[in-house]
Amino acid sequence: MLLQQIINGLTIGATYALVAVGFSMVYSVLELANFANGAFYVFAPYIVVLLYASMGWGFIPAFLIAVLATGILGAMMDRFILTTIRNHKAQTSSSMVATLGVSTVIINGLIAVFGSATRSLPNAVNIGRIYIGSAIMTGNQLVIIVMSVIIMAVLSIIVYKTKLGSAMRSIAQNQVASRMMGVNVNRIITVTFLIGSASAAIAGTMVAMYYGSVDTTLYTSVSVKTFASAILGGIGSVPGAMLGGVIIGMLETFVAGYWTSAYKDMIAFIIIIAFLIFKPNGLLGHRKLNKV
Amino acid sequence: MKQFLQGWAKNEKWVNLVLFAIAVVYPLLFTRAYLINIGTLCLVNVLVSLSLNVLTGYMGITGLGWAGFFGIGAYTAAILSTKLGWGFLATLLAGAVMTALCGILVGLPTLKLSGRYVAIVTMAFCEICRALETNLDWLTRGSRGIPGIPRLALFGFRFPKWMQYYVILALVILTMFIINRIINSRLGRGIMAVKDDDIAASAMGVNPFRYKVMTFAIATAFAGLAGAFYAHYIGFIDPSNFTFDQSTIFISMTIMGGLGNLMGSVLGAISLTVLPEILRPLLDVRQIVYGVLLIVMMLVRPQGILGGFNLKHIRQQMSVRSGGEKHE
Amino acid sequence: MNEVILRTEHLTQRFGGLCAVHDANIQIHKNEIVGIIGPNGAGKSTLFNDITGMYVPTEGKIYFHDMDITGKKPYEITKLGMARTFQNIRLFPTMTVLENVMLGVHCKTRSNLIDVVLKTKRARQEEEETQKIAEDILKITGLYDFRYNYATSLPYGLQRRLEFSRAMASSPEILLFDEPAAGMNEQETHDLGEFILKLKGMGYTVVLIEHDMKLVMSICEHIYVQDHGECIADGTPEEVKANPSVIEAYLGKDE
């Protein structure tokens, strides 16, 4: 029972982690809560449904196209909407409202095209199941966990080991100074959005596969939980976001498994508030010095 | 635009009077129940948006979970009136006080954090409220909601719809009056100083934390007041009225109207309440158009329709120029 | 010599391994103009931040009129009668010049929420007085004509002057200026010197951190020299100028 809960928690936590990494990257460079992230998370599986289930494509090409399309959508949102708002030197809350607008358009666009009923997504990954003692790990769960680990490793390498990553981190610390040091700030931010929305797309598709279905109501709770994961781990920290995602995923699985599923969401939020009060920089975040 | 603003600033009293007259005459001209209903809902949203503007516009903290506070007011009024039979004057007051207490409870431990974290705290709080509303069955009847919340009534006389409209109108005007008084006082200056630069404010003798808690309490009180009225007006509430989606609508109204400008909140709330109604014939496409308009609005005027305009300052600047002093 | 109104005893401020201020013992006498000089990173601003409550010192005590103010919050210290300006000007950009200065009077007024909502007699009186005090100060500092402009729309030099005005509005005993002449040309610096002397004439005590030697030497009565967190010398301008360790540590570096 315990082992089974851990496996289930880890699976769902891994997907939160994946969305949270992208969210956290955007948040750290712009201090912007990107509400469209949740919409990207449901956008991708719908594309997969369209290409794979309806049009009969292979799963892998459908999946790749969906992730790519979502990534481009995210980059376009930044390039055509958010960059303009930034150039107005407006507060980030205006950008936030714009991302709300984008998410409204995406979600309702999906409803208009696909209808508001739940759509099923046939399981493409049929590799049986693994028995670990009395617990079962399905092929889907294995794929989700392995994929998440691989993608997050890649993202870590991008953020911490490449020139692009160091540009991102420098923008997060000081945008003006980065610009003066020759960093093309707007382009780097756009790329950050591309990566962020692509990782949300991967997570969303994997979760849809896991549950065998996709519907548009998922996006709010996902938005809120990725927020939570990112804060818990420490904004701007890739390993932090992973840790945060896994903890939130585990926590809700455990609360649902051992107590009541009614309060599974609430516990996560109480923990966020507690964390913000006692450890506002998260588990792995950096302390920002309050300089006079 | 500049001339328009100057003209407005010069005749602000008259403009306010005309707007007030329009608000008073509205239910007399448009007697259809549907239109009075829309008017009333507009005013409820105006009240919420005003309260959120206090926090977000004047204090600089983005309130992401405002539906949570709105909901506390609504549930307080609903429970007190259905279970204990309180009259509406008492429940409106109780809704405001209860919400302000919750605001202080949330604010005390968290308002030392930077504003962006407080935004997330309010969001999390909204979700916690909803979880409690859904699960405290003995108190809130869970997801079945609370039906039969008595309509506004005095001495056994139940107010018809149009009278309820005037009640909320009175509440809105009272709220604007109070907020205006606060903003144009030493407290208002303190609030704005903390928003602009809390370190400098602190060096000038303003206790930023105390001001944040005070502002949070004021803002949540008005949100609760709006919620309490809403519960009586609508007669039935359940947790789905107070979701995070509803919160995002509230914050959109406030930001689109313009931060730090009370008339902006009026404009933002009315337009985002009326817009979905106008778009109703578009059916499925309605929400898409709504989203697109939100985006376009932010592209054209990211600071909101009336954001950044301070009529008092404009008037003062005009008085200096017409006074013959030549400084720019 | 007048009584000592501000003094620090063995004041030490460490940030992690870095010791920004070490064992500072400073005494400020009433109605004196005191300069704190030293190369960049010598711990001058940290000293200011400790005194005004922005930082809590690691060790040592700060006394204001023999009252221990160590660890008090900035707003409490301002209320006691100490006001400061910042090295990088910190005005309130969405407020007008007049409102910025009126905020300075904030700590002298008492109206609470009920007063301001009901516009009680106290609220009205205080508001009138506040405005009058602020306008009087603006007339002294020559910013009256700009009173309705937004604070940050002023040119740099005037923004500095506005910061002085705002500090004066809290009617402090001691004014602490952090590099007031930074970014000013020779004429402006000269005017600043005159202005500070005028403040002394009005009864204020002024402490300033400054890099402009000419200004410091010409107006200060007492000078403390900081280097690497240590106070290496203090005395009258003449004494400091003659002090060999000062010449070595500071003036010598400049050649």
mmCIF file of N, CA, C and O in Angstrom, chain B residues 177-178 181-182 184-187 189-190 192-193 195-197 199-208 211 218 310 312-313 316-317 319-320 325 327-328, chain C residues 54 74-75 78-79 84 86 90 92-96 99 102-104 106 109-113 116-119 126-127 130 145-146 148-150 166-167:
data_model
loop_
_atom_site.group_PDB
_atom_site.id
_atom_site.type_symbol
_atom_site.label_atom_id
_atom_site.label_comp_id
_atom_site.label_asym_id
_atom_site.label_seq_id
_atom_site.Cartn_x
_atom_site.Cartn_y
_atom_site.Cartn_z
ATOM 1 N N PHE B 177 -16.806 56.863 -1.204
ATOM 2 C CA PHE B 177 -16.611 58.003 -0.317
ATOM 3 C C PHE B 177 -15.538 57.686 0.722
ATOM 4 O O PHE B 177 -14.594 58.450 0.922
ATOM 5 N N ILE B 178 -15.665 56.521 1.353
ATOM 6 C CA ILE B 178 -14.704 56.160 2.407
ATOM 7 C C ILE B 178 -13.299 56.001 1.825
ATOM 8 O O ILE B 178 -12.331 56.543 2.355
ATOM 9 N N ARG B 181 -11.777 59.337 1.043
ATOM 10 C CA ARG B 181 -11.327 60.017 2.258
ATOM 11 C C ARG B 181 -9.983 59.467 2.719
ATOM 12 O O ARG B 181 -9.077 60.209 3.080
ATOM 13 N N ILE B 182 -9.880 58.137 2.706
ATOM 14 C CA ILE B 182 -8.636 57.518 3.193
ATOM 15 C C ILE B 182 -7.475 57.879 2.273
ATOM 16 O O ILE B 182 -6.402 58.265 2.733
ATOM 17 N N ASN B 184 -7.001 60.392 0.324
ATOM 18 C CA ASN B 184 -6.565 61.784 0.387
ATOM 19 C C ASN B 184 -6.241 62.240 1.805
ATOM 20 O O ASN B 184 -6.490 63.375 2.168
ATOM 21 N N SER B 185 -5.704 61.342 2.587
ATOM 22 C CA SER B 185 -5.353 61.710 3.955
ATOM 23 C C SER B 185 -3.913 61.309 4.223
ATOM 24 O O SER B 185 -3.233 60.798 3.341
ATOM 25 N N ARG B 186 -3.472 61.524 5.444
ATOM 26 C CA ARG B 186 -2.111 61.099 5.788
ATOM 27 C C ARG B 186 -1.976 59.584 5.625
ATOM 28 O O ARG B 186 -0.925 59.088 5.252
ATOM 29 N N LEU B 187 -3.060 58.864 5.901
ATOM 30 C CA LEU B 187 -2.992 57.406 5.758
ATOM 31 C C LEU B 187 -2.797 57.024 4.298
ATOM 32 O O LEU B 187 -2.012 56.142 3.976
ATOM 33 N N ARG B 189 -1.411 58.813 1.968
ATOM 34 C CA ARG B 189 -0.024 59.110 1.591
ATOM 35 C C ARG B 189 0.905 58.013 2.087
ATOM 36 O O ARG B 189 1.817 57.597 1.379
ATOM 37 N N GLY B 190 0.656 57.546 3.311
ATOM 38 C CA GLY B 190 1.469 56.456 3.852
ATOM 39 C C GLY B 190 1.362 55.210 2.986
ATOM 40 O O GLY B 190 2.362 54.585 2.648
ATOM 41 N N MET B 192 0.534 54.982 -0.181
ATOM 42 C CA MET B 192 1.193 55.129 -1.489
ATOM 43 C C MET B 192 2.707 55.157 -1.347
ATOM 44 O O MET B 192 3.425 54.659 -2.210
ATOM 45 N N ALA B 193 3.182 55.718 -0.249
ATOM 46 C CA ALA B 193 4.626 55.738 -0.030
ATOM 47 C C ALA B 193 5.152 54.318 0.122
ATOM 48 O O ALA B 193 6.187 53.964 -0.447
ATOM 49 N N LYS B 195 3.855 51.678 -1.136
ATOM 50 C CA LYS B 195 3.819 51.051 -2.459
ATOM 51 C C LYS B 195 5.022 51.489 -3.298
ATOM 52 O O LYS B 195 5.686 50.674 -3.916
ATOM 53 N N ASP B 196 5.291 52.805 -3.289
ATOM 54 C CA ASP B 196 6.373 53.320 -4.125
ATOM 55 C C ASP B 196 7.738 52.811 -3.667
ATOM 56 O O ASP B 196 8.580 52.451 -4.478
ATOM 57 N N ASP B 197 7.987 52.829 -2.368
ATOM 58 C CA ASP B 197 9.310 52.472 -1.869
ATOM 59 C C ASP B 197 9.205 52.237 -0.369
ATOM 60 O O ASP B 197 9.193 53.187 0.411
ATOM 61 N N ILE B 199 11.242 51.014 1.760
ATOM 62 C CA ILE B 199 12.410 51.357 2.580
ATOM 63 C C ILE B 199 12.431 52.849 2.868
ATOM 64 O O ILE B 199 12.605 53.282 4.011
ATOM 65 N N ALA B 200 12.203 53.650 1.818
ATOM 66 C CA ALA B 200 12.170 55.099 2.035
ATOM 67 C C ALA B 200 11.004 55.462 2.947
ATOM 68 O O ALA B 200 11.134 56.340 3.815
ATOM 69 N N ALA B 201 9.866 54.789 2.784
ATOM 70 C CA ALA B 201 8.708 55.085 3.635
ATOM 71 C C ALA B 201 9.054 54.815 5.085
ATOM 72 O O ALA B 201 8.749 55.607 5.975
ATOM 73 N N SER B 202 9.714 53.713 5.293
ATOM 74 C CA SER B 202 10.108 53.348 6.644
ATOM 75 C C SER B 202 11.070 54.384 7.220
ATOM 76 O O SER B 202 10.961 54.770 8.387
ATOM 77 N N ALA B 203 11.980 54.870 6.381
ATOM 78 C CA ALA B 203 12.918 55.901 6.837
ATOM 79 C C ALA B 203 12.209 57.214 7.126
ATOM 80 O O ALA B 203 12.747 58.069 7.826
ATOM 81 N N MET B 204 11.011 57.400 6.586
ATOM 82 C CA MET B 204 10.273 58.636 6.858
ATOM 83 C C MET B 204 9.230 58.445 7.955
ATOM 84 O O MET B 204 8.346 59.264 8.124
ATOM 85 N N GLY B 205 9.321 57.356 8.690
ATOM 86 C CA GLY B 205 8.467 57.194 9.850
ATOM 87 C C GLY B 205 7.178 56.428 9.604
ATOM 88 O O GLY B 205 6.284 56.442 10.439
ATOM 89 N N VAL B 206 7.059 55.777 8.448
ATOM 90 C CA VAL B 206 5.868 54.983 8.185
ATOM 91 C C VAL B 206 6.210 53.515 8.453
ATOM 92 O O VAL B 206 7.210 53.025 7.940
ATOM 93 N N ASN B 207 5.399 52.861 9.237
ATOM 94 C CA ASN B 207 5.618 51.439 9.502
ATOM 95 C C ASN B 207 4.985 50.629 8.378
ATOM 96 O O ASN B 207 3.769 50.477 8.336
ATOM 97 N N PRO B 208 5.795 50.132 7.432
ATOM 98 C CA PRO B 208 5.202 49.523 6.235
ATOM 99 C C PRO B 208 4.297 48.349 6.568
ATOM 100 O O PRO B 208 3.217 48.205 5.984
ATOM 101 N N TYR B 211 0.914 49.415 7.781
ATOM 102 C CA TYR B 211 0.099 49.964 6.695
ATOM 103 C C TYR B 211 -0.421 48.881 5.778
ATOM 104 O O TYR B 211 -1.545 48.950 5.290
ATOM 105 N N ILE B 218 -8.876 46.791 5.206
ATOM 106 C CA ILE B 218 -9.872 47.657 4.569
ATOM 107 C C ILE B 218 -10.366 47.010 3.282
ATOM 108 O O ILE B 218 -11.575 46.893 3.030
ATOM 109 N N ASN B 310 -4.368 60.819 -12.080
ATOM 110 C CA ASN B 310 -4.794 61.321 -10.786
ATOM 111 C C ASN B 310 -5.395 62.688 -11.013
ATOM 112 O O ASN B 310 -4.686 63.665 -11.274
ATOM 113 N N LYS B 312 -6.768 64.811 -9.130
ATOM 114 C CA LYS B 312 -6.380 65.855 -8.180
ATOM 115 C C LYS B 312 -5.047 66.482 -8.611
ATOM 116 O O LYS B 312 -4.912 67.706 -8.633
ATOM 117 N N HIS B 313 -4.105 65.615 -8.995
ATOM 118 C CA HIS B 313 -2.810 66.138 -9.435
ATOM 119 C C HIS B 313 -2.964 66.983 -10.696
ATOM 120 O O HIS B 313 -2.350 68.042 -10.835
ATOM 121 N N GLN B 316 -4.304 70.289 -9.754
ATOM 122 C CA GLN B 316 -3.289 71.119 -9.102
ATOM 123 C C GLN B 316 -2.306 71.688 -10.111
ATOM 124 O O GLN B 316 -1.967 72.867 -10.071
ATOM 125 N N GLN B 317 -1.887 70.813 -11.048
ATOM 126 C CA GLN B 317 -0.926 71.285 -12.037
ATOM 127 C C GLN B 317 -1.535 72.386 -12.899
ATOM 128 O O GLN B 317 -0.868 73.350 -13.248
ATOM 129 N N SER B 319 -3.834 74.483 -11.944
ATOM 130 C CA SER B 319 -3.989 75.697 -11.147
ATOM 131 C C SER B 319 -2.688 76.486 -11.125
ATOM 132 O O SER B 319 -2.692 77.706 -11.173
ATOM 133 N N VAL B 320 -1.560 75.791 -11.088
ATOM 134 C CA VAL B 320 -0.276 76.490 -11.080
ATOM 135 C C VAL B 320 -0.066 77.198 -12.410
ATOM 136 O O VAL B 320 0.319 78.352 -12.474
ATOM 137 N N GLU B 325 2.442 81.166 -13.063
ATOM 138 C CA GLU B 325 3.810 80.756 -12.769
ATOM 139 C C GLU B 325 4.329 79.949 -13.939
ATOM 140 O O GLU B 325 3.640 79.095 -14.484
ATOM 141 N N HIS B 327 6.842 77.822 -14.411
ATOM 142 C CA HIS B 327 7.655 76.616 -14.373
ATOM 143 C C HIS B 327 6.955 75.432 -15.021
ATOM 144 O O HIS B 327 5.768 75.289 -14.953
ATOM 145 N N GLU B 328 7.754 74.634 -15.649
ATOM 146 C CA GLU B 328 7.205 73.420 -16.267
ATOM 147 C C GLU B 328 7.081 72.332 -15.219
ATOM 148 O O GLU B 328 7.973 72.076 -14.477
ATOM 149 N N MET C 54 18.207 50.598 9.599
ATOM 150 C CA MET C 54 18.002 49.768 8.415
ATOM 151 C C MET C 54 18.624 48.387 8.642
ATOM 152 O O MET C 54 18.101 47.378 8.190
ATOM 153 N N PRO C 74 13.518 51.520 11.613
ATOM 154 C CA PRO C 74 13.736 52.845 11.022
ATOM 155 C C PRO C 74 12.632 53.842 11.359
ATOM 156 O O PRO C 74 12.906 54.988 11.698
ATOM 157 N N TYR C 75 11.348 53.372 11.276
ATOM 158 C CA TYR C 75 10.263 54.335 11.500
ATOM 159 C C TYR C 75 10.206 54.789 12.952
ATOM 160 O O TYR C 75 9.767 55.896 13.229
ATOM 161 N N THR C 78 13.045 57.431 13.215
ATOM 162 C CA THR C 78 12.654 58.696 12.594
ATOM 163 C C THR C 78 11.750 59.495 13.522
ATOM 164 O O THR C 78 11.881 60.707 13.651
ATOM 165 N N LYS C 79 10.834 58.784 14.173
ATOM 166 C CA LYS C 79 9.926 59.468 15.094
ATOM 167 C C LYS C 79 10.677 60.116 16.237
ATOM 168 O O LYS C 79 10.275 61.165 16.745
ATOM 169 N N ARG C 84 16.989 60.803 7.364
ATOM 170 C CA ARG C 84 18.118 60.550 6.475
ATOM 171 C C ARG C 84 17.731 60.741 5.009
ATOM 172 O O ARG C 84 16.556 60.814 4.648
ATOM 173 N N PHE C 86 19.155 59.182 0.998
ATOM 174 C CA PHE C 86 19.793 57.975 0.492
ATOM 175 C C PHE C 86 20.823 58.316 -0.583
ATOM 176 O O PHE C 86 20.688 59.294 -1.314
ATOM 177 N N ARG C 90 15.841 58.112 -3.211
ATOM 178 C CA ARG C 90 14.631 57.290 -3.119
ATOM 179 C C ARG C 90 13.434 58.176 -2.828
ATOM 180 O O ARG C 90 13.087 58.408 -1.681
ATOM 181 N N PHE C 92 9.229 59.126 -3.816
ATOM 182 C CA PHE C 92 8.020 58.375 -4.127
ATOM 183 C C PHE C 92 7.498 58.854 -5.482
ATOM 184 O O PHE C 92 6.917 59.941 -5.580
ATOM 185 N N PRO C 93 7.710 58.091 -6.528
ATOM 186 C CA PRO C 93 7.472 58.597 -7.886
ATOM 187 C C PRO C 93 6.012 58.891 -8.219
ATOM 188 O O PRO C 93 5.749 59.757 -9.045
ATOM 189 N N THR C 94 5.052 58.187 -7.598
ATOM 190 C CA THR C 94 3.665 58.459 -7.979
ATOM 191 C C THR C 94 3.069 59.593 -7.146
ATOM 192 O O THR C 94 1.895 59.891 -7.253
ATOM 193 N N MET C 95 3.899 60.223 -6.313
ATOM 194 C CA MET C 95 3.409 61.328 -5.504
ATOM 195 C C MET C 95 4.054 62.631 -5.959
ATOM 196 O O MET C 95 5.153 62.643 -6.494
ATOM 197 N N THR C 96 3.334 63.729 -5.733
ATOM 198 C CA THR C 96 3.883 65.015 -6.141
ATOM 199 C C THR C 96 4.964 65.456 -5.149
ATOM 200 O O THR C 96 5.130 64.858 -4.088
ATOM 201 N N GLU C 99 3.430 66.259 -1.901
ATOM 202 C CA GLU C 99 3.031 65.063 -1.148
ATOM 203 C C GLU C 99 4.237 64.331 -0.566
ATOM 204 O O GLU C 99 4.173 63.791 0.539
ATOM 205 N N MET C 102 5.011 66.254 2.410
ATOM 206 C CA MET C 102 3.963 66.049 3.414
ATOM 207 C C MET C 102 4.115 64.697 4.089
ATOM 208 O O MET C 102 3.809 64.538 5.266
ATOM 209 N N LEU C 103 4.610 63.731 3.342
ATOM 210 C CA LEU C 103 4.814 62.429 3.958
ATOM 211 C C LEU C 103 5.847 62.531 5.072
ATOM 212 O O LEU C 103 5.776 61.815 6.072
ATOM 213 N N GLY C 104 6.814 63.454 4.887
ATOM 214 C CA GLY C 104 7.812 63.647 5.930
ATOM 215 C C GLY C 104 7.186 64.025 7.265
ATOM 216 O O GLY C 104 7.696 63.681 8.332
ATOM 217 N N HIS C 106 4.510 62.975 8.329
ATOM 218 C CA HIS C 106 3.683 61.851 8.760
ATOM 219 C C HIS C 106 3.884 61.456 10.219
ATOM 220 O O HIS C 106 2.933 61.265 10.971
ATOM 221 N N THR C 109 2.071 63.359 13.003
ATOM 222 C CA THR C 109 0.608 63.463 13.043
ATOM 223 C C THR C 109 0.005 62.161 13.579
ATOM 224 O O THR C 109 0.648 61.116 13.562
ATOM 225 N N ARG C 110 -1.213 62.249 14.038
ATOM 226 C CA ARG C 110 -1.803 61.140 14.777
ATOM 227 C C ARG C 110 -3.119 60.624 14.208
ATOM 228 O O ARG C 110 -3.601 59.583 14.652
ATOM 229 N N SER C 111 -3.766 61.326 13.301
ATOM 230 C CA SER C 111 -5.122 60.946 12.866
ATOM 231 C C SER C 111 -5.188 59.472 12.497
ATOM 232 O O SER C 111 -4.327 58.972 11.788
ATOM 233 N N ASN C 112 -6.224 58.805 12.978
ATOM 234 C CA ASN C 112 -6.375 57.396 12.632
ATOM 235 C C ASN C 112 -7.478 57.226 11.586
ATOM 236 O O ASN C 112 -8.021 58.207 11.067
ATOM 237 N N LEU C 113 -7.788 55.978 11.317
ATOM 238 C CA LEU C 113 -8.741 55.652 10.262
ATOM 239 C C LEU C 113 -10.085 56.350 10.481
ATOM 240 O O LEU C 113 -10.662 56.911 9.550
ATOM 241 N N VAL C 116 -9.891 60.098 9.709
ATOM 242 C CA VAL C 116 -9.830 60.518 8.307
ATOM 243 C C VAL C 116 -11.135 60.221 7.568
ATOM 244 O O VAL C 116 -11.529 60.970 6.693
ATOM 245 N N VAL C 117 -11.815 59.137 7.958
ATOM 246 C CA VAL C 117 -13.070 58.837 7.265
ATOM 247 C C VAL C 117 -14.142 59.854 7.654
ATOM 248 O O VAL C 117 -14.887 60.343 6.804
ATOM 249 N N LEU C 118 -14.198 60.198 8.928
ATOM 250 C CA LEU C 118 -15.207 61.157 9.376
ATOM 251 C C LEU C 118 -14.739 62.601 9.234
ATOM 252 O O LEU C 118 -15.483 63.529 9.505
ATOM 253 N N LYS C 119 -13.485 62.777 8.819
ATOM 254 C CA LYS C 119 -12.887 64.109 8.724
ATOM 255 C C LYS C 119 -13.113 64.887 10.016
ATOM 256 O O LYS C 119 -13.697 65.968 10.008
ATOM 257 N N GLU C 126 -4.756 68.658 11.345
ATOM 258 C CA GLU C 126 -3.458 68.067 11.031
ATOM 259 C C GLU C 126 -3.144 68.184 9.555
ATOM 260 O O GLU C 126 -2.007 68.471 9.172
ATOM 261 N N GLU C 127 -4.150 67.989 8.724
ATOM 262 C CA GLU C 127 -3.932 68.049 7.290
ATOM 263 C C GLU C 127 -3.510 69.464 6.893
ATOM 264 O O GLU C 127 -2.584 69.646 6.093
ATOM 265 N N THR C 130 0.013 70.055 8.196
ATOM 266 C CA THR C 130 0.967 69.292 7.391
ATOM 267 C C THR C 130 1.270 70.028 6.098
ATOM 268 O O THR C 130 2.428 70.207 5.715
ATOM 269 N N ASP C 145 7.700 76.238 -6.359
ATOM 270 C CA ASP C 145 7.066 76.343 -7.673
ATOM 271 C C ASP C 145 6.835 74.983 -8.324
ATOM 272 O O ASP C 145 6.045 74.852 -9.248
ATOM 273 N N PHE C 146 7.547 73.994 -7.845
ATOM 274 C CA PHE C 146 7.420 72.660 -8.449
ATOM 275 C C PHE C 146 6.511 71.770 -7.619
ATOM 276 O O PHE C 146 6.473 70.569 -7.824
ATOM 277 N N TYR C 148 3.523 70.821 -7.380
ATOM 278 C CA TYR C 148 2.535 69.889 -7.935
ATOM 279 C C TYR C 148 3.110 68.982 -9.013
ATOM 280 O O TYR C 148 2.387 68.216 -9.646
ATOM 281 N N ASN C 149 4.417 69.099 -9.254
ATOM 282 C CA ASN C 149 5.018 68.173 -10.223
ATOM 283 C C ASN C 149 5.272 66.821 -9.564
ATOM 284 O O ASN C 149 5.427 66.746 -8.351
ATOM 285 N N TYR C 150 5.340 65.787 -10.394
ATOM 286 C CA TYR C 150 5.690 64.496 -9.824
ATOM 287 C C TYR C 150 7.154 64.511 -9.419
ATOM 288 O O TYR C 150 8.005 65.075 -10.118
ATOM 289 N N ARG C 166 12.205 66.554 2.279
ATOM 290 C CA ARG C 166 11.381 65.509 2.888
ATOM 291 C C ARG C 166 11.941 65.135 4.253
ATOM 292 O O ARG C 166 11.203 64.948 5.216
ATOM 293 N N ALA C 167 13.280 65.040 4.319
ATOM 294 C CA ALA C 167 13.892 64.691 5.602
ATOM 295 C C ALA C 167 13.623 65.791 6.630
ATOM 296 O O ALA C 167 13.320 65.517 7.788
#
